[in-house]
Amino acid sequence: QVLQLGSHKSTPVSFIHVPRTAGTTLGFTVQALGVPITGEDRCYKYSHRENAINAVVFRDPTEHVLSLFGQCFANPHGAQSMSPLWGFPRGEKGDTPEAGWRNGLTKWLAHFGENWERERGYFNCFNPINMQARYLTCGGKDEIHDKEVHLGAERWGTPQKPGRAVWFQSAHYLGVNDAVEPDLDKVIRRLDSMQVVGVTEALKATTCLTEYYSRGTIHPSCECGSDERKFPWRQTRNANYAPFHFSALSEKARGNLMNVTRVDRVLHRYAVKRFIRDSLRAEEKMGKQFLCASVRRELDQVLDQHEDGELEAALDVPWGKYKPSAKSVGATKEAAMGSLPFEKVDLKHVPKTYTPDEQNTLMRKMTSAKAKEVLPAAALVEVPMTHFEYAR
């Protein structure tokens, strides 16, 4: 295997990392396959490279939004920027963790899903409104304007001491040049310029397709029927407390989630189609199969959820007046196949309520982190900046 993998030249991969799509796992695994890859959490205009294999991965928008909330809710790095002092909704005082998650999520979705405007803010954490599509369109023609500190810049402090403004060049937040609902034609044009378009729901096959485009071959364990244990996964996870799935939310919350993902749902459907097409073409050229039957069936189920043109037609309704269809909000199960499922929570060991001391401890934990504990020192040299400039 080593001789086989080492005998093929590799074209470098430039990867647009959309948060909470398993991009970190893909990046480290592709490296383990011998493919040189740079993965940055930056907009298309700052990541797309000539003479490189440009790659991106998208996730089912329902699961993606829940994962974004879970990241902000759990604050696994103890980042000061996710301090409760910024007002991020984590439920009511005395809520159990699971009740706090659901109550907080309901308020968070209402904040963004009911006629959100830039002035309403974003709790200094992710703005979920069509985030995946915005990664393909964020940033304007004027790079100097992009760098200005504005409502799309994160503060690495607390409201009382906000500290530095960090310019991300990403779609974490809605930048001054960015639209709430990106132009669909522009999104598709940008997507068509990418050599690899993958989906989280078929992460292994996406990794193998990336290797194929870079090296012209695939790892033996990519092939269907091979020994899965020999595939060089480099899985990474952040703590992401998520005790409920989409189907357990109220109808109003489900409707708000649909409202903030109108363009993302079109994009994800397009990405699934593109991924199936490209995989079949690669398989035909190699004479090897890596998009296995079980995964293909699950992807086909995604496409069967809507008719062609159905999601696009919904975009004709102004965003503030849009009401999701009964089919969308009435889903009886989560849409994604769960290739990276949420970890199950044993509620028997979860305290019924937070005591005052426990609440104070949690508050200290979530407000004590400094930027220097989260970012490399070289990333803190100048302001405004992007926290990925240190790697360039």
Short mmCIF file of C-alpha atoms in Angstrom, two decimals:
data_model
loop_
_atom_site.label_atom_id
_atom_site.label_comp_id
_atom_site.label_asym_id
_atom_site.label_seq_id
_atom_site.Cartn_x
_atom_site.Cartn_y
_atom_site.Cartn_z
CA GLN A 1 0.00 0.00 0.00
CA VAL A 2 2.78 2.44 0.86
CA LEU A 3 4.50 1.83 -2.49
CA GLN A 4 1.22 2.23 -4.33
CA LEU A 5 0.29 5.46 -2.53
CA GLY A 6 3.77 6.90 -2.93
CA SER A 7 3.92 6.26 -6.66
CA HIS A 8 1.38 8.94 -7.60
CA LYS A 9 2.09 12.66 -7.67
CA SER A 10 -0.26 14.80 -5.61
CA THR A 11 -1.77 18.13 -6.63
CA PRO A 12 -2.24 20.37 -3.56
CA VAL A 13 -5.78 20.80 -2.25
CA SER A 14 -7.16 24.16 -1.12
CA PHE A 15 -10.05 23.45 1.23
CA ILE A 16 -12.79 25.88 2.26
CA HIS A 17 -13.66 24.79 5.77
CA VAL A 18 -17.27 25.57 6.68
CA PRO A 19 -17.56 25.14 10.47
CA ARG A 20 -19.42 22.09 11.80
CA THR A 21 -19.29 20.08 8.57
CA ALA A 22 -16.57 17.60 9.70
CA GLY A 23 -14.02 19.56 7.69
CA THR A 24 -11.28 19.16 10.29
CA THR A 25 -11.67 15.38 10.19
CA LEU A 26 -11.55 15.43 6.41
CA GLY A 27 -8.45 17.64 6.36
CA PHE A 28 -6.42 15.48 8.74
CA THR A 29 -7.54 12.27 7.00
CA VAL A 30 -6.64 13.57 3.54
CA GLN A 31 -3.19 14.44 4.91
CA ALA A 32 -2.87 10.88 6.19
CA LEU A 33 -3.57 9.70 2.63
CA GLY A 34 -0.53 11.61 1.43
CA VAL A 35 -2.39 14.56 -0.08
CA PRO A 36 -1.05 18.07 0.66
CA ILE A 37 -3.98 20.19 1.86
CA THR A 38 -4.44 23.65 3.32
CA GLY A 39 -7.77 24.11 5.05
CA GLU A 40 -8.93 27.55 6.02
CA ASP A 41 -12.09 28.86 7.59
CA ARG A 42 -12.30 31.67 5.05
CA CYS A 43 -14.56 32.93 2.28
CA TYR A 44 -14.30 31.61 -1.27
CA LYS A 45 -12.67 34.82 -2.49
CA TYR A 46 -9.79 34.33 -0.05
CA SER A 47 -9.48 30.54 -0.42
CA HIS A 48 -9.97 29.64 -4.07
CA ARG A 49 -6.60 28.92 -5.69
CA GLU A 50 -5.40 28.54 -9.25
CA ASN A 51 -3.32 25.41 -9.93
CA ALA A 52 -4.90 23.64 -6.95
CA ILE A 53 -7.73 21.22 -6.31
CA ASN A 54 -10.36 23.43 -4.68
CA ALA A 55 -12.60 21.48 -2.32
CA VAL A 56 -15.54 22.17 -0.02
CA VAL A 57 -17.93 20.07 2.08
CA PHE A 58 -21.55 20.86 2.89
CA ARG A 59 -23.85 19.35 5.49
CA ASP A 60 -27.58 18.85 5.74
CA PRO A 61 -28.70 22.36 6.81
CA THR A 62 -30.96 21.12 9.58
CA GLU A 63 -28.17 19.21 11.28
CA HIS A 64 -25.71 22.01 10.52
CA VAL A 65 -27.74 24.68 12.32
CA LEU A 66 -28.27 22.43 15.34
CA SER A 67 -24.53 21.79 15.45
CA LEU A 68 -23.73 25.52 15.26
CA PHE A 69 -26.01 26.15 18.22
CA GLY A 70 -24.52 23.22 20.12
CA GLN A 71 -21.00 24.61 19.64
CA CYS A 72 -21.99 28.01 21.02
CA PHE A 73 -24.04 26.45 23.81
CA ALA A 74 -21.32 24.06 25.00
CA ASN A 75 -18.40 26.47 24.44
CA PRO A 76 -15.92 23.57 24.50
CA HIS A 77 -12.84 25.81 24.44
CA GLY A 78 -14.06 28.06 27.24
CA ALA A 79 -13.73 30.99 24.85
CA GLN A 80 -14.46 34.39 26.32
CA SER A 81 -16.12 35.35 23.04
CA MET A 82 -18.87 32.81 23.86
CA SER A 83 -19.41 34.20 27.35
CA PRO A 84 -23.02 34.18 28.61
CA LEU A 85 -22.49 37.90 29.19
CA TRP A 86 -23.02 38.38 25.46
CA GLY A 87 -26.57 37.14 25.99
CA PHE A 88 -26.36 33.83 24.15
CA PRO A 89 -29.59 32.01 25.10
CA ARG A 90 -28.91 28.98 27.29
CA GLY A 91 -32.37 28.57 28.78
CA GLU A 92 -33.80 29.85 32.03
CA LYS A 93 -32.27 29.80 35.50
CA GLY A 94 -32.79 26.41 37.07
CA ASP A 95 -33.27 24.59 33.74
CA THR A 96 -31.79 21.15 33.41
CA PRO A 97 -29.10 21.02 30.72
CA GLU A 98 -31.53 19.40 28.28
CA ALA A 99 -34.27 21.94 29.00
CA GLY A 100 -31.75 24.77 28.75
CA TRP A 101 -30.64 23.47 25.37
CA ARG A 102 -34.16 23.28 23.97
CA ASN A 103 -35.36 26.56 25.46
CA GLY A 104 -32.19 28.33 24.40
CA LEU A 105 -32.39 26.91 20.89
CA THR A 106 -36.02 28.04 20.55
CA LYS A 107 -35.06 31.62 21.47
CA TRP A 108 -31.96 31.53 19.24
CA LEU A 109 -33.95 30.36 16.22
CA ALA A 110 -36.64 32.98 16.85
CA HIS A 111 -33.96 35.68 17.06
CA PHE A 112 -32.58 34.84 13.61
CA GLY A 113 -35.67 33.37 11.96
CA GLU A 114 -38.20 36.13 12.62
CA ASN A 115 -37.23 39.14 10.49
CA TRP A 116 -33.64 39.32 11.71
CA GLU A 117 -31.78 42.53 10.88
CA ARG A 118 -28.08 43.26 11.24
CA GLU A 119 -28.67 45.66 14.12
CA ARG A 120 -30.17 42.86 16.23
CA GLY A 121 -26.74 41.28 16.57
CA TYR A 122 -25.68 37.65 16.85
CA PHE A 123 -24.62 37.05 20.50
CA ASN A 124 -20.95 37.18 19.43
CA CYS A 125 -21.22 33.63 18.07
CA PHE A 126 -22.19 32.05 14.73
CA ASN A 127 -24.87 33.66 12.59
CA PRO A 128 -26.67 30.60 11.17
CA ILE A 129 -28.58 32.34 8.37
CA ASN A 130 -27.51 30.51 5.19
CA MET A 131 -23.97 30.24 6.54
CA GLN A 132 -22.92 27.52 4.11
CA ALA A 133 -24.00 29.50 1.05
CA ARG A 134 -22.43 32.66 2.45
CA TYR A 135 -19.01 30.97 2.50
CA LEU A 136 -19.18 31.00 -1.30
CA THR A 137 -20.18 34.67 -1.56
CA CYS A 138 -18.97 36.53 1.54
CA GLY A 139 -16.66 39.50 1.19
CA GLY A 140 -17.05 42.37 -1.27
CA LYS A 141 -14.89 43.65 -4.10
CA ASP A 142 -13.22 46.13 -1.75
CA GLU A 143 -10.87 44.14 0.50
CA ILE A 144 -10.03 47.25 2.53
CA HIS A 145 -13.73 47.62 3.30
CA ASP A 146 -13.88 43.96 4.29
CA LYS A 147 -11.22 44.60 6.92
CA GLU A 148 -13.12 47.39 8.63
CA VAL A 149 -14.36 46.61 12.12
CA HIS A 150 -18.13 46.32 11.89
CA LEU A 151 -21.04 44.25 13.15
CA GLY A 152 -19.58 41.21 11.41
CA ALA A 153 -16.44 41.27 13.55
CA GLU A 154 -16.06 39.20 16.69
CA ARG A 155 -14.92 40.60 20.00
CA TRP A 156 -12.52 38.46 22.01
CA GLY A 157 -13.72 39.82 25.33
CA THR A 158 -16.86 40.51 27.32
CA PRO A 159 -19.39 43.31 26.73
CA GLN A 160 -17.82 45.30 29.58
CA LYS A 161 -14.31 44.77 28.19
CA PRO A 162 -14.82 43.78 24.56
CA GLY A 163 -11.13 43.98 23.72
CA ARG A 164 -9.89 43.45 20.20
CA ALA A 165 -12.09 43.03 17.17
CA VAL A 166 -11.06 40.00 15.15
CA TRP A 167 -11.66 40.15 11.43
CA PHE A 168 -12.31 36.63 10.21
CA GLN A 169 -12.68 36.84 6.41
CA SER A 170 -15.27 34.17 6.99
CA ALA A 171 -19.03 33.72 7.14
CA HIS A 172 -19.19 33.19 10.90
CA TYR A 173 -20.99 36.53 10.94
CA LEU A 174 -22.80 38.61 8.36
CA GLY A 175 -20.14 40.98 7.05
CA VAL A 176 -20.79 44.54 5.95
CA ASN A 177 -20.76 43.48 2.28
CA ASP A 178 -22.83 40.32 2.69
CA ALA A 179 -26.48 39.54 1.97
CA VAL A 180 -28.78 37.60 4.29
CA GLU A 181 -29.76 35.42 1.34
CA PRO A 182 -26.91 35.17 -1.20
CA ASP A 183 -27.77 35.30 -4.88
CA LEU A 184 -28.42 31.69 -5.90
CA ASP A 185 -26.91 32.07 -9.37
CA LYS A 186 -23.70 33.37 -7.83
CA VAL A 187 -23.66 30.52 -5.30
CA ILE A 188 -24.01 27.91 -8.06
CA ARG A 189 -21.36 29.56 -10.25
CA ARG A 190 -18.91 29.51 -7.35
CA LEU A 191 -19.78 25.92 -6.59
CA ASP A 192 -19.26 24.91 -10.21
CA SER A 193 -15.73 26.34 -10.04
CA MET A 194 -14.80 23.91 -7.25
CA GLN A 195 -13.12 20.67 -8.30
CA VAL A 196 -14.42 18.70 -5.28
CA VAL A 197 -17.88 19.22 -3.79
CA GLY A 198 -18.52 16.81 -0.94
CA VAL A 199 -21.16 16.20 1.71
CA THR A 200 -20.79 15.32 5.36
CA GLU A 201 -23.34 12.54 4.99
CA ALA A 202 -20.84 10.68 2.79
CA LEU A 203 -17.65 11.81 4.49
CA LYS A 204 -15.49 8.78 3.71
CA ALA A 205 -16.46 8.81 0.06
CA THR A 206 -15.85 12.57 -0.04
CA THR A 207 -12.37 12.00 1.38
CA CYS A 208 -11.70 9.35 -1.27
CA LEU A 209 -12.99 11.61 -4.05
CA THR A 210 -10.64 14.35 -2.85
CA GLU A 211 -7.73 11.91 -2.97
CA TYR A 212 -8.72 10.84 -6.47
CA TYR A 213 -8.73 14.40 -7.80
CA SER A 214 -5.37 15.09 -6.20
CA ARG A 215 -3.54 11.84 -6.93
CA GLY A 216 -5.53 10.04 -9.64
CA THR A 217 -6.06 7.02 -7.41
CA ILE A 218 -7.61 6.05 -4.06
CA HIS A 219 -6.49 4.24 -0.93
CA PRO A 220 -7.30 0.49 -1.07
CA SER A 221 -9.59 0.87 1.96
CA CYS A 222 -11.71 3.37 0.05
CA GLU A 223 -13.14 0.59 -2.07
CA CYS A 224 -16.50 -0.86 -1.17
CA GLY A 225 -16.16 -4.16 0.65
CA SER A 226 -12.64 -3.40 1.92
CA ASP A 227 -11.55 -3.58 5.55
CA GLU A 228 -12.85 -0.37 7.11
CA ARG A 229 -10.38 -0.68 9.99
CA LYS A 230 -7.47 -0.02 7.62
CA PHE A 231 -8.80 3.34 6.46
CA PRO A 232 -6.63 6.08 8.04
CA TRP A 233 -9.35 8.10 9.75
CA ARG A 234 -8.14 11.09 11.76
CA GLN A 235 -11.40 11.95 13.45
CA THR A 236 -11.68 15.06 15.60
CA ARG A 237 -14.63 16.18 17.66
CA ASN A 238 -15.50 19.13 19.84
CA ALA A 239 -17.85 18.70 22.76
CA ASN A 240 -21.29 19.46 21.35
CA TYR A 241 -24.17 18.82 23.72
CA ALA A 242 -27.29 18.05 21.66
CA PRO A 243 -29.92 16.01 23.52
CA PHE A 244 -32.70 16.55 20.95
CA HIS A 245 -33.09 16.17 17.21
CA PHE A 246 -35.07 18.34 14.82
CA SER A 247 -38.24 16.29 15.20
CA ALA A 248 -38.38 17.04 18.96
CA LEU A 249 -38.56 20.81 18.44
CA SER A 250 -41.77 22.79 18.39
CA GLU A 251 -43.42 23.51 15.05
CA LYS A 252 -42.52 27.19 15.42
CA ALA A 253 -38.86 26.38 16.07
CA ARG A 254 -38.77 24.02 13.08
CA GLY A 255 -40.31 26.74 10.94
CA ASN A 256 -37.68 29.26 12.03
CA LEU A 257 -34.92 26.77 11.26
CA MET A 258 -36.35 26.31 7.77
CA ASN A 259 -36.49 30.08 7.37
CA VAL A 260 -32.78 30.60 8.11
CA THR A 261 -31.68 27.85 5.69
CA ARG A 262 -33.63 28.61 2.52
CA VAL A 263 -30.56 29.04 0.30
CA ASP A 264 -28.53 26.44 2.19
CA ARG A 265 -31.14 23.78 1.48
CA VAL A 266 -30.96 24.46 -2.26
CA LEU A 267 -27.16 24.41 -2.02
CA HIS A 268 -27.07 21.11 -0.12
CA ARG A 269 -29.40 19.41 -2.60
CA TYR A 270 -27.24 20.65 -5.46
CA ALA A 271 -24.10 19.46 -3.66
CA VAL A 272 -25.54 15.96 -3.19
CA LYS A 273 -26.36 15.74 -6.91
CA ARG A 274 -22.93 17.01 -7.87
CA PHE A 275 -21.18 14.62 -5.48
CA ILE A 276 -23.04 11.58 -6.85
CA ARG A 277 -22.26 12.59 -10.44
CA ASP A 278 -18.56 13.20 -9.80
CA SER A 279 -18.17 9.99 -7.80
CA LEU A 280 -19.72 7.87 -10.54
CA ARG A 281 -17.44 9.46 -13.14
CA ALA A 282 -14.36 8.82 -10.99
CA GLU A 283 -15.42 5.22 -10.39
CA GLU A 284 -15.86 4.66 -14.12
CA LYS A 285 -12.40 6.02 -14.91
CA MET A 286 -10.68 3.97 -12.18
CA GLY A 287 -12.76 0.83 -12.41
CA LYS A 288 -13.15 0.99 -8.63
CA GLN A 289 -16.22 1.68 -6.51
CA PHE A 290 -16.04 3.89 -3.39
CA LEU A 291 -19.58 5.33 -3.26
CA CYS A 292 -21.05 2.24 -1.67
CA ALA A 293 -24.65 1.12 -2.03
CA SER A 294 -25.80 1.96 1.51
CA VAL A 295 -24.46 5.52 1.32
CA ARG A 296 -25.88 5.98 -2.18
CA ARG A 297 -29.33 4.94 -0.95
CA GLU A 298 -29.16 7.49 1.84
CA LEU A 299 -28.14 10.24 -0.55
CA ASP A 300 -31.00 9.30 -2.86
CA GLN A 301 -33.35 9.67 0.11
CA VAL A 302 -32.13 13.25 0.52
CA LEU A 303 -32.97 13.99 -3.11
CA ASP A 304 -36.38 12.34 -2.77
CA GLN A 305 -37.43 14.81 -0.05
CA HIS A 306 -38.19 17.55 -2.61
CA GLU A 307 -39.06 17.82 -6.29
CA ASP A 308 -36.63 19.55 -8.63
CA GLY A 309 -37.24 23.29 -8.47
CA GLU A 310 -39.37 23.11 -5.31
CA LEU A 311 -36.81 24.69 -2.98
CA GLU A 312 -35.77 27.24 -5.60
CA ALA A 313 -39.39 28.39 -5.99
CA ALA A 314 -39.58 29.18 -2.29
CA LEU A 315 -36.88 31.82 -2.78
CA ASP A 316 -39.34 33.89 -4.84
CA VAL A 317 -41.14 34.75 -1.60
CA PRO A 318 -39.50 37.67 0.27
CA TRP A 319 -37.46 36.39 3.19
CA GLY A 320 -39.47 38.20 5.88
CA LYS A 321 -42.78 36.84 4.53
CA TYR A 322 -41.71 33.24 3.94
CA LYS A 323 -43.66 30.48 5.68
CA PRO A 324 -42.24 26.94 5.46
CA SER A 325 -44.45 24.28 3.94
CA ALA A 326 -46.13 21.68 6.09
CA LYS A 327 -43.83 19.07 4.56
CA SER A 328 -40.78 20.91 5.85
CA VAL A 329 -41.88 21.69 9.40
CA GLY A 330 -43.79 18.44 9.82
CA ALA A 331 -40.78 16.20 9.33
CA THR A 332 -41.01 13.22 11.65
CA LYS A 333 -37.31 12.52 11.75
CA GLU A 334 -34.07 14.38 11.24
CA ALA A 335 -33.16 14.79 7.59
CA ALA A 336 -29.48 13.87 7.81
CA MET A 337 -28.28 10.29 7.91
CA GLY A 338 -26.02 10.92 10.86
CA SER A 339 -22.64 9.97 9.44
CA LEU A 340 -21.26 11.87 12.43
CA PRO A 341 -24.07 11.34 14.93
CA PHE A 342 -24.45 13.31 18.11
CA GLU A 343 -23.12 11.50 21.12
CA LYS A 344 -25.89 10.07 23.24
CA VAL A 345 -26.37 11.70 26.62
CA ASP A 346 -27.15 9.56 29.66
CA LEU A 347 -29.75 11.75 31.29
CA LYS A 348 -29.69 9.65 34.46
CA HIS A 349 -26.42 11.31 35.39
CA VAL A 350 -27.51 14.86 34.51
CA PRO A 351 -28.46 16.94 37.56
CA LYS A 352 -32.10 18.05 37.66
CA THR A 353 -31.11 21.68 38.11
CA TYR A 354 -27.98 23.79 38.39
CA THR A 355 -27.30 24.84 41.95
CA PRO A 356 -26.18 28.47 42.47
CA ASP A 357 -22.61 27.25 43.04
CA GLU A 358 -22.69 25.19 39.84
CA GLN A 359 -24.05 28.14 37.88
CA ASN A 360 -21.28 30.39 39.21
CA THR A 361 -18.66 27.79 38.31
CA LEU A 362 -20.02 27.51 34.77
CA MET A 363 -20.04 31.29 34.44
CA ARG A 364 -16.40 31.54 35.51
CA LYS A 365 -15.40 28.77 33.13
CA MET A 366 -17.10 30.43 30.18
CA THR A 367 -15.71 33.92 30.85
CA SER A 368 -12.15 33.26 32.01
CA ALA A 369 -10.53 32.25 28.71
CA LYS A 370 -8.29 34.80 27.03
CA ALA A 371 -7.70 35.12 23.32
CA LYS A 372 -4.10 34.04 23.79
CA GLU A 373 -5.34 30.70 25.15
CA VAL A 374 -7.40 30.08 22.04
CA LEU A 375 -5.27 31.53 19.24
CA PRO A 376 -1.60 31.14 18.30
CA ALA A 377 0.51 34.08 19.43
CA ALA A 378 1.36 35.03 15.85
CA ALA A 379 -2.33 35.55 15.14
CA LEU A 380 -2.60 38.34 17.71
CA VAL A 381 -0.03 40.70 16.25
CA GLU A 382 -2.22 43.21 14.44
CA VAL A 383 -5.80 44.39 14.32
CA PRO A 384 -7.95 44.04 12.29
CA MET A 385 -6.90 40.58 11.23
CA THR A 386 -8.03 37.05 10.50
CA HIS A 387 -7.18 34.31 12.94
CA PHE A 388 -5.89 32.22 10.02
CA GLU A 389 -3.36 34.72 8.69
CA TYR A 390 -0.65 33.16 10.85
CA ALA A 391 -0.75 30.03 8.66
CA ARG A 392 -0.23 31.81 5.37
#
